[in-house]
Short mmCIF file of C-alpha atoms in Angstrom, two decimals:
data_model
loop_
_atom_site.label_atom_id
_atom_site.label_comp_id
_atom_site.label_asym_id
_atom_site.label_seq_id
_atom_site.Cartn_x
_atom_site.Cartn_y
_atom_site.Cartn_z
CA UNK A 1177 -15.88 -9.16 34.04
CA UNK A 1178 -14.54 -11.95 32.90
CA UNK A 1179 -16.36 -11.25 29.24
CA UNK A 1180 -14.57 -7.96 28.83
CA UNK A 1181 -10.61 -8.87 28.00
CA UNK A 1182 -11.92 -11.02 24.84
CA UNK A 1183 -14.24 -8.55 23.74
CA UNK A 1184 -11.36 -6.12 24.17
CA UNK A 1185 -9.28 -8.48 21.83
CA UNK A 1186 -11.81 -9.19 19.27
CA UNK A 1187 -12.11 -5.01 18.65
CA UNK A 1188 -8.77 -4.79 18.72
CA UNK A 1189 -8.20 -7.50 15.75
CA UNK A 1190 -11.09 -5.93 13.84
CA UNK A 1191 -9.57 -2.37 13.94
CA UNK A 1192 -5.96 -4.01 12.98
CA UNK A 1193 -7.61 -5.68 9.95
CA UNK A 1194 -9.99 -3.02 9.26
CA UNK A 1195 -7.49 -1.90 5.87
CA UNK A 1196 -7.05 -5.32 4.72
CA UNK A 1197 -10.43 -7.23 5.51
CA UNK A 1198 -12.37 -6.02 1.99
CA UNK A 1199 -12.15 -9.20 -0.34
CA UNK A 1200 -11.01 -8.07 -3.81
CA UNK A 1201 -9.38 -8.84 -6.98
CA UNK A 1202 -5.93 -7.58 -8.07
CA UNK A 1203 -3.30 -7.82 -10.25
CA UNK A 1204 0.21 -7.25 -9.45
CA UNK A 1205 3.57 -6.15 -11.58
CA UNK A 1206 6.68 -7.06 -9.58
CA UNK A 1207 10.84 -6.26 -10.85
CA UNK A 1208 13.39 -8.50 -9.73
CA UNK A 1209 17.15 -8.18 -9.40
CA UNK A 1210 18.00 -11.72 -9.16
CA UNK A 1211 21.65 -13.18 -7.78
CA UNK A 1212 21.54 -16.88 -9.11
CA UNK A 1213 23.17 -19.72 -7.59
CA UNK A 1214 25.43 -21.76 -10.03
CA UNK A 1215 24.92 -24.47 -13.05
CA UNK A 1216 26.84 -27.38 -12.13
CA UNK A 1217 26.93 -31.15 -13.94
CA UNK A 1218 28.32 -33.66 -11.77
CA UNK A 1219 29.76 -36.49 -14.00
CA UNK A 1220 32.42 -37.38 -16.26
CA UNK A 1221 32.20 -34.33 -17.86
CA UNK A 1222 31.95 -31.79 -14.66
CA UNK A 1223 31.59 -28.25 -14.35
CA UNK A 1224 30.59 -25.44 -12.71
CA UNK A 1225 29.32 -22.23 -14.33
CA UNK A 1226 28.29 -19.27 -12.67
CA UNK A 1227 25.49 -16.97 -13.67
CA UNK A 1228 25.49 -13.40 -13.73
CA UNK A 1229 23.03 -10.77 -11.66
CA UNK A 1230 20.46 -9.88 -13.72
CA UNK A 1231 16.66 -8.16 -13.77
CA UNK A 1232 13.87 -9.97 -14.46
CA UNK A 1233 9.89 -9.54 -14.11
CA UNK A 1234 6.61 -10.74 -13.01
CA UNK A 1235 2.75 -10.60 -13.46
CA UNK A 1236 0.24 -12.24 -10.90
CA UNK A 1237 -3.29 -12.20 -10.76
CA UNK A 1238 -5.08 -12.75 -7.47
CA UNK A 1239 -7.51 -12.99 -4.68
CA UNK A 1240 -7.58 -11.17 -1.60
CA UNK A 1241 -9.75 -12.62 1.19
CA UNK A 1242 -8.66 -10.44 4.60
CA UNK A 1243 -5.26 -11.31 5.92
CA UNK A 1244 -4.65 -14.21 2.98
CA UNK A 1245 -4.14 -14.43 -0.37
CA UNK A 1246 -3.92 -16.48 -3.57
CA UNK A 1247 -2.61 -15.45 -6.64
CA UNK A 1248 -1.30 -16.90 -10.00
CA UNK A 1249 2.53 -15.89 -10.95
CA UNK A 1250 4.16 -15.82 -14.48
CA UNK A 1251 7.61 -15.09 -14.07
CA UNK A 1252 10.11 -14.13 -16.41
CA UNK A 1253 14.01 -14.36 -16.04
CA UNK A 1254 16.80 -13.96 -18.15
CA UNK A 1255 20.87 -14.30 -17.37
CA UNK A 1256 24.29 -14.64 -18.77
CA UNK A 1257 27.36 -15.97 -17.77
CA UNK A 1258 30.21 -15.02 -16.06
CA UNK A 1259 33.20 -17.96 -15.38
CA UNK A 1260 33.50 -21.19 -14.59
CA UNK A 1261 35.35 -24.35 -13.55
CA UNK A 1262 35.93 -28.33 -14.52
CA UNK A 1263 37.39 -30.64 -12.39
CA UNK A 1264 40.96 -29.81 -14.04
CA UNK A 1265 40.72 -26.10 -14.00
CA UNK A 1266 39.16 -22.59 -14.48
CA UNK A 1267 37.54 -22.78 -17.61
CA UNK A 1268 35.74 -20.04 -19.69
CA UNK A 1269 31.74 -20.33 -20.06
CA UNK A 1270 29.99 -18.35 -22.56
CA UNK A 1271 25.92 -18.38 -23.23
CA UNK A 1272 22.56 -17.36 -21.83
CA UNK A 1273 20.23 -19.24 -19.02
CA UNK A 1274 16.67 -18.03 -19.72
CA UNK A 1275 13.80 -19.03 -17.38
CA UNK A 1276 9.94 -19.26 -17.55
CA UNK A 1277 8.07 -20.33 -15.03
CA UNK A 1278 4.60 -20.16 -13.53
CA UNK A 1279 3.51 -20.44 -10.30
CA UNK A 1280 0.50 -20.61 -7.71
CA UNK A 1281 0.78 -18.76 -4.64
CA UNK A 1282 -0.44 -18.19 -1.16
CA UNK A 1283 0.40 -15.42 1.23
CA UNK A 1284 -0.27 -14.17 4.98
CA UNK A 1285 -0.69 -10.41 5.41
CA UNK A 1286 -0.26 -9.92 9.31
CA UNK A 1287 -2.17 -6.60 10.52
CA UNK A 1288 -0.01 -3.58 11.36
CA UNK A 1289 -1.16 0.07 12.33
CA UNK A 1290 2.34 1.52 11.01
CA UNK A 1291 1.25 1.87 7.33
CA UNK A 1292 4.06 -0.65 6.63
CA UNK A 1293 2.07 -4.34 6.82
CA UNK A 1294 4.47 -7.46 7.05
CA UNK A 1295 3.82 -10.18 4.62
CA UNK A 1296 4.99 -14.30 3.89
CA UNK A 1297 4.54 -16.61 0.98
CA UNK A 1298 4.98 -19.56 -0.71
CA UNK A 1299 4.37 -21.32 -4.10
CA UNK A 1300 4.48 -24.07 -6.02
CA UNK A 1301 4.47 -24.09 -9.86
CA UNK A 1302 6.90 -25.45 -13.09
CA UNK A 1303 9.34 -23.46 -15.01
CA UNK A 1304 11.02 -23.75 -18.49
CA UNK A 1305 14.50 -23.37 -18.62
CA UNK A 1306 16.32 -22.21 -21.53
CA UNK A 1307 20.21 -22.65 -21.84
CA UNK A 1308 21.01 -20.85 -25.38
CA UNK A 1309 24.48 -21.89 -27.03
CA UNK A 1310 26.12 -23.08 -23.48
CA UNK A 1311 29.51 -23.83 -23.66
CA UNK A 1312 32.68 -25.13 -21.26
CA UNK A 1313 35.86 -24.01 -23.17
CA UNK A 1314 39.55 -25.51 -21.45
CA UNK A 1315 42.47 -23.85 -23.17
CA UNK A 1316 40.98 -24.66 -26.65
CA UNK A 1317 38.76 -27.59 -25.91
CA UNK A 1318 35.03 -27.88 -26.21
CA UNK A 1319 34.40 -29.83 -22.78
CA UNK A 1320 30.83 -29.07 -22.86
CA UNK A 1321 27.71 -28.05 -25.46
CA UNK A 1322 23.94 -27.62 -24.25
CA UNK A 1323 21.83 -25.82 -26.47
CA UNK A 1324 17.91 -26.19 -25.37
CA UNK A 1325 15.35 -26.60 -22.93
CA UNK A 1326 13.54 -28.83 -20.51
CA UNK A 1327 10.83 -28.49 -17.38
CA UNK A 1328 11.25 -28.41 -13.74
CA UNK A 1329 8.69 -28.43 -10.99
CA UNK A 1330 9.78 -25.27 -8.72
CA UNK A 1331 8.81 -23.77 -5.65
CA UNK A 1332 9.56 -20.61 -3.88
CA UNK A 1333 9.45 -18.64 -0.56
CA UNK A 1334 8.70 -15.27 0.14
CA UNK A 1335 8.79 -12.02 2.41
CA UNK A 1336 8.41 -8.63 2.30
CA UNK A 1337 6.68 -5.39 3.39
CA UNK A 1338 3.84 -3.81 1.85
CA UNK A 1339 2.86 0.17 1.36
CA UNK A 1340 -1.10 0.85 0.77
CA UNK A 1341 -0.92 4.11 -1.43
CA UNK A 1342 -4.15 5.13 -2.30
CA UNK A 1343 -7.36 3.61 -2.22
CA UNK A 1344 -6.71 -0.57 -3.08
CA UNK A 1345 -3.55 0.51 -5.03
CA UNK A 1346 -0.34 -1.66 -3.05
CA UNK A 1347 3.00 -0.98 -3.29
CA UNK A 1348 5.67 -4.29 -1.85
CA UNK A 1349 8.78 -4.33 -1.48
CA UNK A 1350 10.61 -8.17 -0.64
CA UNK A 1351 12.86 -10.68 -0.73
CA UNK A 1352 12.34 -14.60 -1.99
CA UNK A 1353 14.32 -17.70 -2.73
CA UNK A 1354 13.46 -19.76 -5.87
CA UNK A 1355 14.51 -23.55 -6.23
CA UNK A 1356 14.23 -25.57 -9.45
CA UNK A 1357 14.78 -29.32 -10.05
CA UNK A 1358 17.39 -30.58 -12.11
CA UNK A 1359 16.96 -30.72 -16.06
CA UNK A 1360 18.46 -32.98 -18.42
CA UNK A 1361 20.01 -31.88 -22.03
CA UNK A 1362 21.68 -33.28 -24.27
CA UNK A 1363 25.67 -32.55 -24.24
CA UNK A 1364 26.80 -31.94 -27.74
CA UNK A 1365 30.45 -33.30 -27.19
CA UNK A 1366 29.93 -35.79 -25.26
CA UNK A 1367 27.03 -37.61 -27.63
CA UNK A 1368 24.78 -37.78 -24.28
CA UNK A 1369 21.87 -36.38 -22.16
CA UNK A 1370 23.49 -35.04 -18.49
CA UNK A 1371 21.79 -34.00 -15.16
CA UNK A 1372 21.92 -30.26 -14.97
CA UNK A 1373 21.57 -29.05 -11.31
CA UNK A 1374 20.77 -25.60 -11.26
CA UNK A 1375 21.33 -23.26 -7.89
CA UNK A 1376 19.11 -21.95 -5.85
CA UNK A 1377 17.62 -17.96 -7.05
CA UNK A 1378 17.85 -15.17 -4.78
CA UNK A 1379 15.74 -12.62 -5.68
CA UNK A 1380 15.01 -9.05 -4.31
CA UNK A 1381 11.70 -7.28 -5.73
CA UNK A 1382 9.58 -4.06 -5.91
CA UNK A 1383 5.99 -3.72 -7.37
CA UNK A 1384 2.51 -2.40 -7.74
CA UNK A 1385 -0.60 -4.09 -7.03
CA UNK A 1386 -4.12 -2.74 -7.83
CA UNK A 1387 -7.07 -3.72 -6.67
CA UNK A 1388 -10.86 -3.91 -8.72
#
């Protein structure tokens, strides 16, 4: 008697899992609309910028084995500007923050008989970070110039649902935060590299994954 509840719980899991438990490879196309956090130098020269909503996209290729999975992420962003501030005023901020980054990735699929199958994630990767023609304008002075790039390490969380389809073809639909360390560029006016701390990434997403 005493057998019988774990047996009952073992069938149970394996008919839960049943959908997910074939190992396979896949590759996945994701769309982002991102809202990022702000641009801000803190130093002699400080500002704030903030970045516009934008759209952005991903590709990942990855392993399935049952309920987890590993995958490798390139991930493509691209944003303008829309205001800022320095520590005197408002202050108008004009260029582009473009972002390249690639990551490695783990996720948990947990079992669900709804059709709907909850998922979580993290990763861990590097990004390049492009600010094109960057500038702080006060009234009618330059405060700040960045034009180039540098690296960050980066790291991200994740969450979402996902939608089998048909056959190993996945459609997700989530939510995940993206954090990059500070860069350092060189500030045209003031004749001098500066920390650049860049805001956290909110980013909602829909894709496709296929299986093969």
């Amino acid at each position: 008697m005493k057998k019988f509840p774990l047996r009952a719980l073992i069938i149970a899991f394996l008919t839960l899992t049943a959908g997910t438990a074939q190992a396979a490879f896949y590759f996945k196309a994701t769309g982002f609309y991102s809202n990022p956090g702000d641009v801000k130098v803190d130093s002699a020269s400080a500002f704030k910028a903030s970045i516009k909503s934008n759209t952005g996209l991903s590709g990942a290729l990855g392993y399935k084995f049952s309920l987890l999975r590993l995958e490798g992420e390139l991930q493509s962003l691209n944003s303008g500007t829309s205001g800022g501030s320095t520590s005197t005023g408002a202050a108008t901020v004009s260029g582009s923050l473009k972002e390249l980054s690639g990551f490695a990735n783990a996720f948990l699929d947990i079992p669900s008989t709804l059709g709907l199958a909850p998922y979580v994630g993290v990763g861990l990767g590097y990004a390049k970070i492009d600010l094109g023609q960057f500038n702080v304008v006060q009234g009618v002075t330059n405060v700040v110039q960045f034009s180039g790039e540098d690296k960050a390490f980066a790291y991200q969380a994740m969450a979402g649902l996902e939608f089998h389809i048909l056959g190993q073809a996945t459609q997700h639909a989530g939510y995940r935060i993206v954090h990059r360390g500070d860069i350092e560029l060189r500030n045209a006016v003031a004749s001098a590299k500066q920390n650049i701390k860049l805001g956290e990434n909110q980013l909602f997403e829909i894709g496709l994954a296929f299986g093969f």
